[in-house]
Amino acid sequence: MAKEGLPSIYDYTLDELKEKLKPSFRAKQVYNWLYKKYASSYDEMKNIPKDLIEDLKANYPIDVMEIVKKEQSIDGSIKYLFKLRDNHTVEAVLLLMKDKKKDEDGNIVRSEKYTVCISSQVGCKVGCSFCLTAKGGFVRNLTVGEYIAQIVNIKRDNDIAENKALNIVYMGMGEPLDNFDNFTKAVEIFSELDGLAISRRRQTVSTSGIASKIKKLGEKDLQIQLAISLHAVDDELRSELIPMNKAYNIASIIEAVKAFPVDTRKKVMFEYLVIKDKNDSIDAAKKLVKLLNGIQAKVNLIYFNPYPGTTYQRPNVEDMMRFKDYLNEKSVICTIRESKGLDISAACGQLKEKEANGNS
């Protein structure tokens, strides 16, 4: 692994790299090797002069993280544990949303559809009571390059073609808006046409509700999608689940969301983690409908995924269906997220915890 503290080659936009590498056309060549061919070493870059290769090796490390563990589910999803240069670890998940489909003659009529869930921090400051990541506290923000390298490593590891579109959700370990500058620059680099070319409309940021940063993000108008981790319809329960709610309560979040620029073809996603006997009642559903009145919203119900030591329980299927049906009857689009990776360390922090405890 490269020396800690040096900036990574993945930290730079194409324009920034053009300023650093001379002649400037070399930057586009390096970008091509990084993001189209997924080069893992500068020695692979055969059209780059040797003196520039040595300069890149010395000043712009390419090996910012390595895969130390991965688990594959029967549903096709893969959970990754990455070790960073300072030996801390973070997780990311490749989700196979749709399988490849072939006709009777063996011709591909539909290719795979992927979503990658990536992390923003080592640990997290938010301290959600239902989240395993929060148990370890906050260590540090991820760098821009560490955002980018998660996607590059996963595409390389799975031989995903450079022109294969995928979706990114900033929904892994940590709070993206608490790492605002690095997160927003990562959005820019991901969408670079000469790089990974992942459309901003294919990128969704999930936030626990830092109202001031939602407002700031809206002012930047990055054209990305917004998801709010709501999980409760009253401040008392939400403050139990998400202590940060005491600083940014539900009313302040709703106000910020209403001011957020939303693509007319899209909706603001409200993630609602359903916990048995906590927030799964029809009364809660009624309050949620009222709360979202006037917002171009979609609700995504999520089964709580238990982990060792938690006191919270997975809700009953019947209660989930009843909740969803009520919202749909009231013209609020509501779906139940298909659970992925239930046979592996699916919840954020589980693979990290397993590795730390020496479990296989």
mmCIF file of C-alpha atoms in Angstrom:
data_model
loop_
_atom_site.group_PDB
_atom_site.id
_atom_site.type_symbol
_atom_site.label_atom_id
_atom_site.label_comp_id
_atom_site.label_asym_id
_atom_site.label_seq_id
_atom_site.Cartn_x
_atom_site.Cartn_y
_atom_site.Cartn_z
ATOM 1 C CA MET A 1 0.000 0.000 0.000
ATOM 2 C CA ALA A 2 1.120 3.548 -0.754
ATOM 3 C CA LYS A 3 2.459 5.866 1.896
ATOM 4 C CA GLU A 4 -0.269 7.424 4.023
ATOM 5 C CA GLY A 5 -0.810 11.161 3.532
ATOM 6 C CA LEU A 6 -0.001 11.478 -0.155
ATOM 7 C CA PRO A 7 -2.888 12.572 -2.386
ATOM 8 C CA SER A 8 -4.286 9.833 -4.594
ATOM 9 C CA ILE A 9 -4.562 9.955 -8.378
ATOM 10 C CA TYR A 10 -8.285 9.397 -7.816
ATOM 11 C CA ASP A 11 -8.553 12.706 -5.933
ATOM 12 C CA TYR A 12 -8.401 14.783 -9.108
ATOM 13 C CA THR A 13 -10.878 15.862 -11.721
ATOM 14 C CA LEU A 14 -9.695 15.648 -15.302
ATOM 15 C CA ASP A 15 -9.212 19.425 -15.462
ATOM 16 C CA GLU A 16 -7.122 19.380 -12.277
ATOM 17 C CA LEU A 17 -4.977 16.584 -13.655
ATOM 18 C CA LYS A 18 -4.426 18.510 -16.875
ATOM 19 C CA GLU A 19 -2.914 21.306 -14.771
ATOM 20 C CA LYS A 20 -0.542 18.886 -13.060
ATOM 21 C CA LEU A 21 0.553 16.681 -15.964
ATOM 22 C CA LYS A 22 2.402 18.140 -18.940
ATOM 23 C CA PRO A 23 1.681 17.950 -21.768
ATOM 24 C CA SER A 24 -1.939 18.094 -20.658
ATOM 25 C CA PHE A 25 -3.146 15.380 -23.051
ATOM 26 C CA ARG A 26 -1.386 12.894 -20.789
ATOM 27 C CA ALA A 27 -4.122 13.476 -18.207
ATOM 28 C CA LYS A 28 -6.775 12.095 -20.545
ATOM 29 C CA GLN A 29 -4.589 9.071 -21.261
ATOM 30 C CA VAL A 30 -4.144 8.400 -17.544
ATOM 31 C CA TYR A 31 -7.896 8.857 -17.018
ATOM 32 C CA ASN A 32 -8.534 6.286 -19.725
ATOM 33 C CA TRP A 33 -6.289 3.759 -18.004
ATOM 34 C CA LEU A 34 -7.844 4.426 -14.611
ATOM 35 C CA TYR A 35 -11.525 4.510 -15.490
ATOM 36 C CA LYS A 36 -11.930 2.599 -18.758
ATOM 37 C CA LYS A 37 -9.344 -0.148 -18.279
ATOM 38 C CA TYR A 38 -9.302 -0.140 -14.444
ATOM 39 C CA ALA A 39 -5.505 -0.185 -14.263
ATOM 40 C CA SER A 40 -4.303 -1.176 -10.805
ATOM 41 C CA SER A 41 -0.691 -0.164 -11.472
ATOM 42 C CA TYR A 42 1.020 2.603 -13.397
ATOM 43 C CA ASP A 43 3.191 -0.056 -15.028
ATOM 44 C CA GLU A 44 0.130 -1.129 -17.026
ATOM 45 C CA MET A 45 -0.031 2.278 -18.743
ATOM 46 C CA LYS A 46 1.985 1.386 -21.840
ATOM 47 C CA ASN A 47 1.547 4.704 -23.695
ATOM 48 C CA ILE A 48 2.771 6.833 -20.764
ATOM 49 C CA PRO A 49 6.495 7.812 -20.772
ATOM 50 C CA LYS A 50 8.667 6.179 -18.119
ATOM 51 C CA ASP A 51 9.679 9.478 -16.505
ATOM 52 C CA LEU A 52 6.021 10.430 -16.058
ATOM 53 C CA ILE A 53 5.261 6.948 -14.705
ATOM 54 C CA GLU A 54 7.958 7.436 -12.047
ATOM 55 C CA ASP A 55 6.561 10.866 -11.155
ATOM 56 C CA LEU A 56 3.054 9.446 -10.832
ATOM 57 C CA LYS A 57 4.275 6.593 -8.644
ATOM 58 C CA ALA A 58 6.112 8.987 -6.352
ATOM 59 C CA ASN A 59 3.415 11.638 -5.998
ATOM 60 C CA TYR A 60 -0.012 10.223 -6.857
ATOM 61 C CA PRO A 61 -0.595 6.757 -5.348
ATOM 62 C CA ILE A 62 -2.991 4.468 -7.155
ATOM 63 C CA ASP A 63 -3.293 1.799 -4.439
ATOM 64 C CA VAL A 64 -5.461 3.712 -1.965
ATOM 65 C CA MET A 65 -7.346 0.647 -0.736
ATOM 66 C CA GLU A 66 -7.411 -3.102 -1.081
ATOM 67 C CA ILE A 67 -10.097 -5.748 -0.814
ATOM 68 C CA VAL A 68 -9.464 -7.729 2.362
ATOM 69 C CA LYS A 69 -12.722 -9.670 2.519
ATOM 70 C CA LYS A 70 -15.849 -10.210 0.471
ATOM 71 C CA GLU A 71 -19.000 -12.249 0.877
ATOM 72 C CA GLN A 72 -21.352 -13.205 -1.942
ATOM 73 C CA SER A 73 -25.035 -13.794 -1.406
ATOM 74 C CA ILE A 74 -27.198 -16.339 -3.202
ATOM 75 C CA ASP A 75 -29.081 -13.338 -4.646
ATOM 76 C CA GLY A 76 -25.916 -12.113 -6.391
ATOM 77 C CA SER A 77 -25.075 -9.217 -4.091
ATOM 78 C CA ILE A 78 -21.475 -8.952 -2.891
ATOM 79 C CA LYS A 79 -20.342 -7.267 0.322
ATOM 80 C CA TYR A 80 -16.801 -5.844 0.292
ATOM 81 C CA LEU A 81 -14.497 -4.913 3.141
ATOM 82 C CA PHE A 82 -11.753 -2.509 2.042
ATOM 83 C CA LYS A 83 -8.582 -1.732 3.988
ATOM 84 C CA LEU A 84 -7.380 1.852 3.615
ATOM 85 C CA ARG A 85 -3.816 3.153 3.725
ATOM 86 C CA ASP A 86 -4.063 3.863 7.460
ATOM 87 C CA ASN A 87 -5.345 0.295 8.067
ATOM 88 C CA HIS A 88 -8.886 1.392 8.863
ATOM 89 C CA THR A 89 -11.646 -0.454 7.018
ATOM 90 C CA VAL A 90 -14.883 0.484 5.256
ATOM 91 C CA GLU A 91 -17.573 -1.461 3.466
ATOM 92 C CA ALA A 92 -19.318 -1.267 0.099
ATOM 93 C CA VAL A 93 -21.916 -3.477 -1.555
ATOM 94 C CA LEU A 94 -22.509 -4.474 -5.170
ATOM 95 C CA LEU A 95 -26.229 -5.134 -5.595
ATOM 96 C CA LEU A 96 -27.452 -7.121 -8.579
ATOM 97 C CA MET A 97 -30.848 -5.510 -9.164
ATOM 98 C CA LYS A 98 -31.727 -7.470 -12.313
ATOM 99 C CA ASP A 99 -30.139 -10.573 -13.821
ATOM 100 C CA LYS A 100 -29.007 -10.885 -17.415
ATOM 101 C CA LYS A 101 -31.869 -12.166 -19.561
ATOM 102 C CA LYS A 102 -31.499 -14.209 -22.759
ATOM 103 C CA ASP A 103 -34.014 -15.285 -25.375
ATOM 104 C CA GLU A 104 -34.516 -18.887 -26.502
ATOM 105 C CA ASP A 105 -31.681 -18.520 -29.037
ATOM 106 C CA GLY A 106 -29.223 -17.399 -26.367
ATOM 107 C CA ASN A 107 -29.209 -13.746 -27.404
ATOM 108 C CA ILE A 108 -28.993 -11.198 -24.599
ATOM 109 C CA VAL A 109 -32.219 -9.199 -24.462
ATOM 110 C CA ARG A 110 -31.454 -7.497 -21.149
ATOM 111 C CA SER A 111 -28.115 -6.975 -19.458
ATOM 112 C CA GLU A 112 -27.524 -6.973 -15.723
ATOM 113 C CA LYS A 113 -28.520 -3.923 -13.705
ATOM 114 C CA TYR A 114 -26.224 -2.979 -10.817
ATOM 115 C CA THR A 115 -26.366 -0.585 -7.904
ATOM 116 C CA VAL A 116 -23.288 0.035 -5.765
ATOM 117 C CA CYS A 117 -23.683 1.254 -2.199
ATOM 118 C CA ILE A 118 -20.567 3.077 -1.016
ATOM 119 C CA SER A 119 -19.300 4.494 2.278
ATOM 120 C CA SER A 120 -18.476 8.097 3.170
ATOM 121 C CA GLN A 121 -16.688 7.833 6.515
ATOM 122 C CA VAL A 122 -14.760 5.489 8.762
ATOM 123 C CA GLY A 123 -17.377 5.242 11.467
ATOM 124 C CA CYS A 124 -20.097 7.862 11.860
ATOM 125 C CA LYS A 125 -20.947 10.834 14.081
ATOM 126 C CA VAL A 126 -24.722 10.506 13.791
ATOM 127 C CA GLY A 127 -25.025 7.656 16.297
ATOM 128 C CA CYS A 128 -28.242 5.989 15.124
ATOM 129 C CA SER A 129 -29.335 3.479 17.761
ATOM 130 C CA PHE A 130 -30.229 0.844 15.166
ATOM 131 C CA CYS A 131 -26.943 1.060 13.244
ATOM 132 C CA LEU A 132 -23.938 -1.180 13.873
ATOM 133 C CA THR A 133 -21.553 1.326 12.270
ATOM 134 C CA ALA A 134 -22.357 3.838 15.020
ATOM 135 C CA LYS A 135 -21.123 1.482 17.741
ATOM 136 C CA GLY A 136 -17.490 2.108 16.776
ATOM 137 C CA GLY A 137 -17.791 5.898 16.866
ATOM 138 C CA PHE A 138 -16.378 8.314 14.308
ATOM 139 C CA VAL A 139 -12.780 8.035 13.073
ATOM 140 C CA ARG A 140 -12.442 10.185 9.963
ATOM 141 C CA ASN A 141 -13.930 11.268 6.638
ATOM 142 C CA LEU A 142 -13.067 9.388 3.491
ATOM 143 C CA THR A 143 -10.999 11.274 0.936
ATOM 144 C CA VAL A 144 -12.326 11.979 -2.550
ATOM 145 C CA GLY A 145 -10.050 9.257 -3.886
ATOM 146 C CA GLU A 146 -11.411 6.735 -1.397
ATOM 147 C CA TYR A 147 -14.923 7.381 -2.676
ATOM 148 C CA ILE A 148 -13.789 6.820 -6.260
ATOM 149 C CA ALA A 149 -11.627 3.771 -5.535
ATOM 150 C CA GLN A 150 -14.593 1.869 -4.073
ATOM 151 C CA ILE A 151 -16.341 1.922 -7.445
ATOM 152 C CA VAL A 152 -13.174 1.256 -9.464
ATOM 153 C CA ASN A 153 -12.257 -1.751 -7.318
ATOM 154 C CA ILE A 154 -15.739 -3.231 -7.540
ATOM 155 C CA LYS A 155 -15.978 -2.743 -11.324
ATOM 156 C CA ARG A 156 -12.526 -4.285 -11.765
ATOM 157 C CA ASP A 157 -13.265 -7.213 -9.444
ATOM 158 C CA ASN A 158 -16.450 -8.071 -11.338
ATOM 159 C CA ASP A 159 -15.235 -7.361 -14.878
ATOM 160 C CA ILE A 160 -18.011 -4.804 -15.338
ATOM 161 C CA ALA A 161 -17.565 -3.212 -18.762
ATOM 162 C CA GLU A 162 -16.450 0.431 -18.772
ATOM 163 C CA ASN A 163 -19.545 1.443 -20.761
ATOM 164 C CA LYS A 164 -21.903 -0.454 -18.450
ATOM 165 C CA ALA A 165 -24.107 2.003 -16.599
ATOM 166 C CA LEU A 166 -24.676 1.474 -12.898
ATOM 167 C CA ASN A 167 -26.274 3.376 -10.056
ATOM 168 C CA ILE A 168 -24.460 4.733 -7.017
ATOM 169 C CA VAL A 169 -26.057 5.205 -3.630
ATOM 170 C CA TYR A 170 -24.122 7.045 -0.924
ATOM 171 C CA MET A 171 -25.760 4.911 1.722
ATOM 172 C CA GLY A 172 -22.949 2.911 3.285
ATOM 173 C CA MET A 173 -20.951 3.658 6.419
ATOM 174 C CA GLY A 174 -21.056 7.286 7.549
ATOM 175 C CA GLU A 175 -23.097 10.401 6.756
ATOM 176 C CA PRO A 176 -22.297 11.799 3.267
ATOM 177 C CA LEU A 177 -23.386 15.363 4.048
ATOM 178 C CA ASP A 178 -21.046 15.377 7.050
ATOM 179 C CA ASN A 179 -18.240 14.947 4.490
ATOM 180 C CA PHE A 180 -19.752 17.549 2.193
ATOM 181 C CA ASP A 181 -16.817 18.830 0.135
ATOM 182 C CA ASN A 182 -15.303 15.401 -0.568
ATOM 183 C CA PHE A 183 -18.692 13.878 -1.335
ATOM 184 C CA THR A 184 -19.700 16.610 -3.811
ATOM 185 C CA LYS A 185 -16.338 16.467 -5.581
ATOM 186 C CA ALA A 186 -16.719 12.688 -5.871
ATOM 187 C CA VAL A 187 -20.075 13.244 -7.587
ATOM 188 C CA GLU A 188 -18.281 15.432 -10.136
ATOM 189 C CA ILE A 189 -15.500 12.893 -10.790
ATOM 190 C CA PHE A 190 -17.911 9.974 -11.093
ATOM 191 C CA SER A 191 -19.880 11.857 -13.765
ATOM 192 C CA GLU A 192 -16.801 12.846 -15.844
ATOM 193 C CA LEU A 193 -17.516 11.610 -19.395
ATOM 194 C CA ASP A 194 -13.848 10.760 -19.981
ATOM 195 C CA GLY A 195 -13.852 8.797 -16.732
ATOM 196 C CA LEU A 196 -16.473 6.500 -15.212
ATOM 197 C CA ALA A 197 -19.280 8.476 -16.896
ATOM 198 C CA ILE A 198 -21.871 7.717 -14.206
ATOM 199 C CA SER A 199 -24.672 10.212 -14.745
ATOM 200 C CA ARG A 200 -25.502 12.440 -11.803
ATOM 201 C CA ARG A 201 -29.104 11.326 -12.162
ATOM 202 C CA ARG A 202 -27.880 7.809 -11.387
ATOM 203 C CA GLN A 203 -26.358 8.984 -8.098
ATOM 204 C CA THR A 204 -28.435 9.139 -4.918
ATOM 205 C CA VAL A 205 -27.305 10.598 -1.624
ATOM 206 C CA SER A 206 -28.915 9.225 1.508
ATOM 207 C CA THR A 207 -28.792 11.528 4.515
ATOM 208 C CA SER A 208 -29.944 11.183 8.092
ATOM 209 C CA GLY A 209 -31.267 14.718 7.801
ATOM 210 C CA ILE A 210 -28.690 17.485 8.310
ATOM 211 C CA ALA A 211 -31.142 20.187 7.266
ATOM 212 C CA SER A 212 -28.537 22.929 6.753
ATOM 213 C CA LYS A 213 -26.476 20.675 4.467
ATOM 214 C CA ILE A 214 -29.577 19.588 2.507
ATOM 215 C CA LYS A 215 -30.148 23.284 1.832
ATOM 216 C CA LYS A 216 -26.496 23.759 0.840
ATOM 217 C CA LEU A 217 -26.652 20.729 -1.461
ATOM 218 C CA GLY A 218 -29.788 22.073 -3.079
ATOM 219 C CA GLU A 219 -28.060 25.393 -3.763
ATOM 220 C CA LYS A 220 -25.256 23.551 -5.606
ATOM 221 C CA ASP A 221 -27.922 21.892 -7.785
ATOM 222 C CA LEU A 222 -25.786 18.859 -8.657
ATOM 223 C CA GLN A 223 -28.812 17.139 -10.245
ATOM 224 C CA ILE A 224 -28.386 14.089 -8.045
ATOM 225 C CA GLN A 225 -31.221 12.278 -6.312
ATOM 226 C CA LEU A 226 -32.049 12.828 -2.641
ATOM 227 C CA ALA A 227 -33.048 10.193 -0.100
ATOM 228 C CA ILE A 228 -33.969 11.023 3.487
ATOM 229 C CA SER A 229 -33.516 8.461 6.253
ATOM 230 C CA LEU A 230 -36.678 9.413 8.110
ATOM 231 C CA HIS A 231 -37.589 6.243 10.072
ATOM 232 C CA ALA A 232 -40.100 7.980 12.378
ATOM 233 C CA VAL A 233 -43.030 10.382 12.211
ATOM 234 C CA ASP A 234 -42.601 12.117 15.565
ATOM 235 C CA ASP A 235 -39.574 13.755 17.128
ATOM 236 C CA GLU A 236 -39.650 11.665 20.301
ATOM 237 C CA LEU A 237 -39.098 8.352 18.501
ATOM 238 C CA ARG A 238 -36.808 9.848 15.878
ATOM 239 C CA SER A 239 -34.572 11.313 18.596
ATOM 240 C CA GLU A 240 -34.332 7.829 20.122
ATOM 241 C CA LEU A 241 -33.413 6.305 16.763
ATOM 242 C CA ILE A 242 -31.325 9.224 15.471
ATOM 243 C CA PRO A 243 -29.992 11.445 18.295
ATOM 244 C CA MET A 244 -29.037 14.139 15.753
ATOM 245 C CA ASN A 245 -32.778 14.781 15.444
ATOM 246 C CA LYS A 246 -32.450 16.997 18.514
ATOM 247 C CA ALA A 247 -30.446 19.427 16.377
ATOM 248 C CA TYR A 248 -32.304 18.877 13.097
ATOM 249 C CA ASN A 249 -35.866 17.873 13.868
ATOM 250 C CA ILE A 250 -38.422 16.528 11.432
ATOM 251 C CA ALA A 251 -39.931 19.961 10.703
ATOM 252 C CA SER A 252 -36.539 21.417 9.721
ATOM 253 C CA ILE A 253 -35.833 18.445 7.435
ATOM 254 C CA ILE A 254 -39.206 18.717 5.689
ATOM 255 C CA GLU A 255 -38.644 22.444 5.180
ATOM 256 C CA ALA A 256 -35.232 21.787 3.593
ATOM 257 C CA VAL A 257 -36.642 19.053 1.362
ATOM 258 C CA LYS A 258 -39.411 21.301 0.074
ATOM 259 C CA ALA A 259 -36.747 23.771 -1.102
ATOM 260 C CA PHE A 260 -34.606 21.091 -2.770
ATOM 261 C CA PRO A 261 -34.587 21.153 -6.607
ATOM 262 C CA VAL A 262 -36.154 17.903 -7.790
ATOM 263 C CA ASP A 263 -36.122 16.624 -11.358
ATOM 264 C CA THR A 264 -39.763 16.602 -12.478
ATOM 265 C CA ARG A 265 -39.324 12.961 -13.525
ATOM 266 C CA LYS A 266 -38.025 11.990 -10.092
ATOM 267 C CA LYS A 267 -39.184 12.025 -6.490
ATOM 268 C CA VAL A 268 -37.517 12.546 -3.139
ATOM 269 C CA MET A 269 -37.061 9.151 -1.533
ATOM 270 C CA PHE A 270 -38.009 8.796 2.117
ATOM 271 C CA GLU A 271 -36.409 5.722 3.654
ATOM 272 C CA TYR A 272 -38.412 4.291 6.500
ATOM 273 C CA LEU A 273 -36.725 1.522 8.460
ATOM 274 C CA VAL A 274 -39.559 -0.487 9.947
ATOM 275 C CA ILE A 275 -38.940 -1.838 13.439
ATOM 276 C CA LYS A 276 -41.401 -4.147 15.139
ATOM 277 C CA ASP A 277 -43.656 -2.375 17.670
ATOM 278 C CA LYS A 278 -41.773 0.914 17.188
ATOM 279 C CA ASN A 279 -42.995 2.504 13.969
ATOM 280 C CA ASP A 280 -45.023 -0.161 12.162
ATOM 281 C CA SER A 281 -48.576 0.845 13.108
ATOM 282 C CA ILE A 282 -51.329 2.257 10.910
ATOM 283 C CA ASP A 283 -51.337 5.320 13.163
ATOM 284 C CA ALA A 284 -47.713 5.928 12.138
ATOM 285 C CA ALA A 285 -48.709 5.460 8.489
ATOM 286 C CA LYS A 286 -51.427 8.102 8.851
ATOM 287 C CA LYS A 287 -48.961 10.574 10.342
ATOM 288 C CA LEU A 288 -46.495 9.873 7.540
ATOM 289 C CA VAL A 289 -49.099 10.683 4.873
ATOM 290 C CA LYS A 290 -49.818 13.993 6.567
ATOM 291 C CA LEU A 291 -46.114 14.783 6.965
ATOM 292 C CA LEU A 292 -45.367 14.274 3.263
ATOM 293 C CA ASN A 293 -48.297 16.319 2.005
ATOM 294 C CA GLY A 294 -47.119 18.692 -0.728
ATOM 295 C CA ILE A 295 -43.840 16.845 -1.390
ATOM 296 C CA GLN A 296 -43.048 14.915 -4.576
ATOM 297 C CA ALA A 297 -42.260 11.872 -2.467
ATOM 298 C CA LYS A 298 -41.776 8.148 -2.642
ATOM 299 C CA VAL A 299 -41.565 6.031 0.504
ATOM 300 C CA ASN A 300 -39.280 3.023 0.654
ATOM 301 C CA LEU A 301 -40.083 0.700 3.526
ATOM 302 C CA ILE A 302 -37.100 -1.280 4.755
ATOM 303 C CA TYR A 303 -37.166 -4.351 6.967
ATOM 304 C CA PHE A 304 -34.932 -3.859 9.982
ATOM 305 C CA ASN A 305 -32.062 -6.328 9.556
ATOM 306 C CA PRO A 306 -31.123 -7.599 13.053
ATOM 307 C CA TYR A 307 -27.495 -7.953 14.092
ATOM 308 C CA PRO A 308 -25.965 -9.501 17.228
ATOM 309 C CA GLY A 309 -26.598 -7.370 20.313
ATOM 310 C CA THR A 310 -29.458 -5.250 18.999
ATOM 311 C CA THR A 311 -32.699 -4.956 20.960
ATOM 312 C CA TYR A 312 -34.750 -4.077 17.877
ATOM 313 C CA GLN A 313 -36.717 -6.709 15.981
ATOM 314 C CA ARG A 314 -37.659 -7.338 12.367
ATOM 315 C CA PRO A 315 -41.323 -6.432 11.686
ATOM 316 C CA ASN A 316 -43.992 -8.889 10.607
ATOM 317 C CA VAL A 317 -44.632 -9.214 6.881
ATOM 318 C CA GLU A 318 -48.352 -8.581 7.467
ATOM 319 C CA ASP A 319 -47.654 -5.258 9.220
ATOM 320 C CA MET A 320 -45.321 -4.166 6.421
ATOM 321 C CA MET A 321 -47.948 -4.922 3.777
ATOM 322 C CA ARG A 322 -50.652 -3.157 5.758
ATOM 323 C CA PHE A 323 -48.443 -0.054 6.111
ATOM 324 C CA LYS A 324 -47.597 -0.036 2.389
ATOM 325 C CA ASP A 325 -51.182 -0.558 1.287
ATOM 326 C CA TYR A 326 -52.415 2.310 3.459
ATOM 327 C CA LEU A 327 -49.908 4.747 1.925
ATOM 328 C CA ASN A 328 -50.741 3.627 -1.591
ATOM 329 C CA GLU A 329 -54.443 4.054 -0.901
ATOM 330 C CA LYS A 330 -53.695 7.647 0.116
ATOM 331 C CA SER A 331 -51.830 8.256 -3.187
ATOM 332 C CA VAL A 332 -48.372 8.126 -1.630
ATOM 333 C CA ILE A 333 -46.116 5.927 -3.748
ATOM 334 C CA CYS A 334 -44.747 3.297 -1.398
ATOM 335 C CA THR A 335 -42.671 0.192 -2.011
ATOM 336 C CA ILE A 336 -41.001 -2.372 0.195
ATOM 337 C CA ARG A 337 -37.297 -2.625 -0.498
ATOM 338 C CA GLU A 338 -36.338 -6.097 -1.579
ATOM 339 C CA SER A 339 -34.015 -7.436 1.081
ATOM 340 C CA LYS A 340 -30.609 -8.315 -0.316
ATOM 341 C CA GLY A 341 -27.805 -10.312 1.241
ATOM 342 C CA LEU A 342 -29.738 -11.793 4.149
ATOM 343 C CA ASP A 343 -27.437 -14.826 4.040
ATOM 344 C CA ILE A 344 -24.302 -12.666 4.387
ATOM 345 C CA SER A 345 -23.170 -9.709 6.542
ATOM 346 C CA ALA A 346 -25.774 -7.448 4.970
ATOM 347 C CA ALA A 347 -26.171 -4.542 7.388
ATOM 348 C CA CYS A 348 -23.563 -1.768 7.379
ATOM 349 C CA GLY A 349 -20.781 -2.595 9.802
ATOM 350 C CA GLN A 350 -21.439 -6.322 10.041
ATOM 351 C CA LEU A 351 -18.547 -7.463 7.844
ATOM 352 C CA LYS A 352 -16.197 -4.994 9.549
ATOM 353 C CA GLU A 353 -17.301 -6.301 12.954
ATOM 354 C CA LYS A 354 -16.919 -9.900 11.864
ATOM 355 C CA GLU A 355 -13.400 -9.296 10.562
ATOM 356 C CA ALA A 356 -12.410 -7.413 13.742
ATOM 357 C CA ASN A 357 -13.614 -10.329 15.878
ATOM 358 C CA GLY A 358 -11.717 -12.826 13.742
ATOM 359 C CA ASN A 359 -14.814 -14.646 12.548
ATOM 360 C CA SER A 360 -14.892 -16.236 9.109
#
